[in-house]
Amino acid sequence: MARLRTRMSKIKEVLRLKFDCHLANRSISACLNIGCSTISDVVTRFRGSQLAWPLPEDLTESQLEALFYTGRCVFW
């Protein structure tokens, strides 16, 4: 069974906690009630993207999603 995608608002919060607050993945996981593997996946995707922290203010959640999940087909 395929995993559901993490909401973009949570992804932004993961990135904020990681890069602004310098929290460990386990701490972020506990704060947001999502799995450590999800935190790791988000950070890996961010580092592999063309984005830099902080995110541009004009970047929409749709644009962020397109950059994070380039070329992936997902069925809901």
Short mmCIF file of N, CA and C in Angstrom, two decimals:
data_model
loop_
_atom_site.label_atom_id
_atom_site.label_comp_id
_atom_site.label_asym_id
_atom_site.label_seq_id
_atom_site.Cartn_x
_atom_site.Cartn_y
_atom_site.Cartn_z
N MET A 1 0.83 -1.17 0.00
CA MET A 1 0.00 0.00 0.00
C MET A 1 0.88 1.25 0.00
N ALA A 2 0.57 2.19 -0.86
CA ALA A 2 1.36 3.41 -0.98
C ALA A 2 1.10 4.35 0.20
N ARG A 3 2.15 5.05 0.58
CA ARG A 3 2.00 6.04 1.65
C ARG A 3 1.35 7.30 1.09
N LEU A 4 0.58 7.96 1.93
CA LEU A 4 0.04 9.26 1.54
C LEU A 4 1.13 10.31 1.70
N ARG A 5 1.07 11.32 0.88
CA ARG A 5 2.05 12.39 0.97
C ARG A 5 1.80 13.22 2.22
N THR A 6 2.88 13.71 2.76
CA THR A 6 2.81 14.62 3.90
C THR A 6 2.35 15.98 3.39
N ARG A 7 1.45 16.62 4.14
CA ARG A 7 0.96 17.94 3.75
C ARG A 7 2.11 18.93 3.64
N MET A 8 2.00 19.83 2.70
CA MET A 8 3.06 20.82 2.47
C MET A 8 3.25 21.71 3.70
N SER A 9 2.21 21.99 4.43
CA SER A 9 2.36 22.81 5.64
C SER A 9 3.25 22.09 6.66
N LYS A 10 3.11 20.77 6.76
CA LYS A 10 3.98 20.01 7.68
C LYS A 10 5.41 19.95 7.14
N ILE A 11 5.56 19.85 5.84
CA ILE A 11 6.89 19.83 5.25
C ILE A 11 7.61 21.15 5.54
N LYS A 12 6.90 22.26 5.39
CA LYS A 12 7.50 23.55 5.71
C LYS A 12 7.90 23.62 7.18
N GLU A 13 7.07 23.06 8.05
CA GLU A 13 7.38 23.07 9.48
C GLU A 13 8.59 22.18 9.79
N VAL A 14 8.69 21.04 9.11
CA VAL A 14 9.86 20.17 9.27
C VAL A 14 11.12 20.95 8.91
N LEU A 15 11.09 21.62 7.79
CA LEU A 15 12.26 22.38 7.33
C LEU A 15 12.60 23.52 8.30
N ARG A 16 11.58 24.19 8.82
CA ARG A 16 11.82 25.27 9.77
C ARG A 16 12.48 24.74 11.04
N LEU A 17 11.94 23.63 11.56
CA LEU A 17 12.51 23.06 12.78
C LEU A 17 13.92 22.54 12.55
N LYS A 18 14.17 22.00 11.37
CA LYS A 18 15.50 21.46 11.06
C LYS A 18 16.54 22.57 10.88
N PHE A 19 16.21 23.58 10.09
CA PHE A 19 17.21 24.56 9.70
C PHE A 19 17.22 25.84 10.55
N ASP A 20 16.09 26.21 11.12
CA ASP A 20 16.07 27.39 11.99
C ASP A 20 16.33 27.02 13.45
N CYS A 21 15.72 25.92 13.89
CA CYS A 21 15.84 25.52 15.30
C CYS A 21 16.93 24.48 15.52
N HIS A 22 17.45 23.92 14.45
CA HIS A 22 18.54 22.93 14.51
C HIS A 22 18.18 21.71 15.36
N LEU A 23 16.94 21.24 15.23
CA LEU A 23 16.50 20.07 15.98
C LEU A 23 16.90 18.79 15.26
N ALA A 24 17.09 17.74 16.03
CA ALA A 24 17.36 16.42 15.47
C ALA A 24 16.07 15.84 14.89
N ASN A 25 16.23 14.89 13.98
CA ASN A 25 15.06 14.27 13.34
C ASN A 25 14.08 13.68 14.35
N ARG A 26 14.60 13.04 15.39
CA ARG A 26 13.72 12.45 16.40
C ARG A 26 12.92 13.51 17.15
N SER A 27 13.53 14.64 17.42
CA SER A 27 12.83 15.73 18.10
C SER A 27 11.74 16.31 17.20
N ILE A 28 12.05 16.47 15.93
CA ILE A 28 11.05 16.98 14.98
C ILE A 28 9.90 15.99 14.87
N SER A 29 10.24 14.71 14.81
CA SER A 29 9.23 13.66 14.73
C SER A 29 8.28 13.72 15.92
N ALA A 30 8.83 13.90 17.11
CA ALA A 30 8.00 13.98 18.32
C ALA A 30 7.14 15.25 18.32
N CYS A 31 7.71 16.36 17.88
CA CYS A 31 6.97 17.64 17.85
C CYS A 31 5.77 17.59 16.91
N LEU A 32 5.97 16.98 15.75
CA LEU A 32 4.95 17.01 14.71
C LEU A 32 4.13 15.72 14.61
N ASN A 33 4.48 14.74 15.44
CA ASN A 33 3.77 13.47 15.45
C ASN A 33 3.78 12.78 14.08
N ILE A 34 4.95 12.77 13.45
CA ILE A 34 5.15 12.03 12.21
C ILE A 34 6.42 11.22 12.34
N GLY A 35 6.55 10.19 11.54
CA GLY A 35 7.66 9.25 11.66
C GLY A 35 9.02 9.84 11.33
N CYS A 36 10.04 9.26 11.97
CA CYS A 36 11.43 9.69 11.72
C CYS A 36 11.81 9.47 10.25
N SER A 37 11.30 8.40 9.66
CA SER A 37 11.63 8.14 8.25
C SER A 37 11.03 9.22 7.35
N THR A 38 9.89 9.77 7.73
CA THR A 38 9.29 10.86 6.96
C THR A 38 10.15 12.11 7.07
N ILE A 39 10.65 12.39 8.27
CA ILE A 39 11.52 13.54 8.46
C ILE A 39 12.77 13.38 7.59
N SER A 40 13.36 12.21 7.63
CA SER A 40 14.55 11.94 6.84
C SER A 40 14.27 12.11 5.35
N ASP A 41 13.12 11.61 4.89
CA ASP A 41 12.75 11.73 3.49
C ASP A 41 12.59 13.19 3.08
N VAL A 42 11.94 13.98 3.91
CA VAL A 42 11.73 15.40 3.62
C VAL A 42 13.07 16.12 3.52
N VAL A 43 13.96 15.89 4.46
CA VAL A 43 15.27 16.56 4.46
C VAL A 43 16.08 16.12 3.25
N THR A 44 16.04 14.83 2.92
CA THR A 44 16.76 14.32 1.75
C THR A 44 16.23 14.94 0.47
N ARG A 45 14.90 15.01 0.34
CA ARG A 45 14.31 15.63 -0.85
C ARG A 45 14.67 17.11 -0.95
N PHE A 46 14.68 17.80 0.19
CA PHE A 46 15.03 19.21 0.19
C PHE A 46 16.47 19.40 -0.27
N ARG A 47 17.36 18.61 0.28
CA ARG A 47 18.78 18.74 -0.08
C ARG A 47 19.02 18.38 -1.54
N GLY A 48 18.18 17.51 -2.11
CA GLY A 48 18.31 17.13 -3.51
C GLY A 48 17.60 18.07 -4.47
N SER A 49 16.86 19.02 -3.92
CA SER A 49 16.12 19.96 -4.76
C SER A 49 16.99 21.18 -5.07
N GLN A 50 16.45 22.07 -5.85
CA GLN A 50 17.17 23.30 -6.19
C GLN A 50 16.85 24.42 -5.21
N LEU A 51 16.26 24.08 -4.08
CA LEU A 51 15.85 25.08 -3.10
C LEU A 51 16.94 25.36 -2.08
N ALA A 52 16.85 26.52 -1.47
CA ALA A 52 17.74 26.90 -0.37
C ALA A 52 16.87 27.38 0.79
N TRP A 53 17.42 27.25 1.98
CA TRP A 53 16.71 27.73 3.16
C TRP A 53 17.21 29.12 3.50
N PRO A 54 16.35 30.05 3.82
CA PRO A 54 14.89 29.94 3.92
C PRO A 54 14.24 29.90 2.55
N LEU A 55 13.06 29.32 2.53
CA LEU A 55 12.31 29.23 1.28
C LEU A 55 11.91 30.63 0.82
N PRO A 56 11.84 30.83 -0.48
CA PRO A 56 11.38 32.13 -0.98
C PRO A 56 9.96 32.42 -0.49
N GLU A 57 9.70 33.64 -0.12
CA GLU A 57 8.38 34.01 0.40
C GLU A 57 7.27 33.83 -0.62
N ASP A 58 7.59 33.97 -1.90
CA ASP A 58 6.56 33.85 -2.93
C ASP A 58 6.35 32.41 -3.41
N LEU A 59 7.04 31.45 -2.81
CA LEU A 59 6.90 30.05 -3.20
C LEU A 59 5.58 29.50 -2.65
N THR A 60 4.71 29.04 -3.54
CA THR A 60 3.43 28.49 -3.11
C THR A 60 3.59 27.02 -2.72
N GLU A 61 2.59 26.50 -2.02
CA GLU A 61 2.63 25.09 -1.63
C GLU A 61 2.58 24.19 -2.86
N SER A 62 1.88 24.61 -3.90
CA SER A 62 1.84 23.83 -5.15
C SER A 62 3.21 23.77 -5.81
N GLN A 63 3.92 24.89 -5.82
CA GLN A 63 5.26 24.91 -6.39
C GLN A 63 6.22 24.06 -5.56
N LEU A 64 6.10 24.15 -4.25
CA LEU A 64 6.95 23.34 -3.38
C LEU A 64 6.69 21.86 -3.62
N GLU A 65 5.44 21.49 -3.74
CA GLU A 65 5.10 20.09 -3.99
C GLU A 65 5.67 19.62 -5.32
N ALA A 66 5.58 20.45 -6.34
CA ALA A 66 6.12 20.08 -7.66
C ALA A 66 7.63 19.88 -7.59
N LEU A 67 8.33 20.70 -6.81
CA LEU A 67 9.78 20.57 -6.69
C LEU A 67 10.17 19.35 -5.86
N PHE A 68 9.36 19.01 -4.86
CA PHE A 68 9.67 17.88 -4.00
C PHE A 68 9.36 16.55 -4.66
N TYR A 69 8.31 16.51 -5.44
CA TYR A 69 7.85 15.24 -6.01
C TYR A 69 7.92 15.24 -7.53
N THR A 70 8.98 15.75 -8.08
CA THR A 70 9.18 15.81 -9.53
C THR A 70 9.15 14.42 -10.14
N GLY A 71 8.30 14.25 -11.15
CA GLY A 71 8.28 13.01 -11.90
C GLY A 71 7.71 11.80 -11.18
N ARG A 72 7.03 12.00 -10.08
CA ARG A 72 6.47 10.85 -9.35
C ARG A 72 4.97 10.80 -9.58
N CYS A 73 4.49 9.66 -9.90
CA CYS A 73 3.06 9.45 -10.12
C CYS A 73 2.46 8.93 -8.80
N VAL A 74 1.42 9.57 -8.35
CA VAL A 74 0.79 9.18 -7.10
C VAL A 74 -0.70 8.97 -7.33
N PHE A 75 -1.21 7.90 -6.80
CA PHE A 75 -2.63 7.60 -6.90
C PHE A 75 -3.28 7.83 -5.55
N TRP A 76 -4.38 8.53 -5.52
CA TRP A 76 -5.07 8.79 -4.27
C TRP A 76 -6.20 7.86 -4.08
#
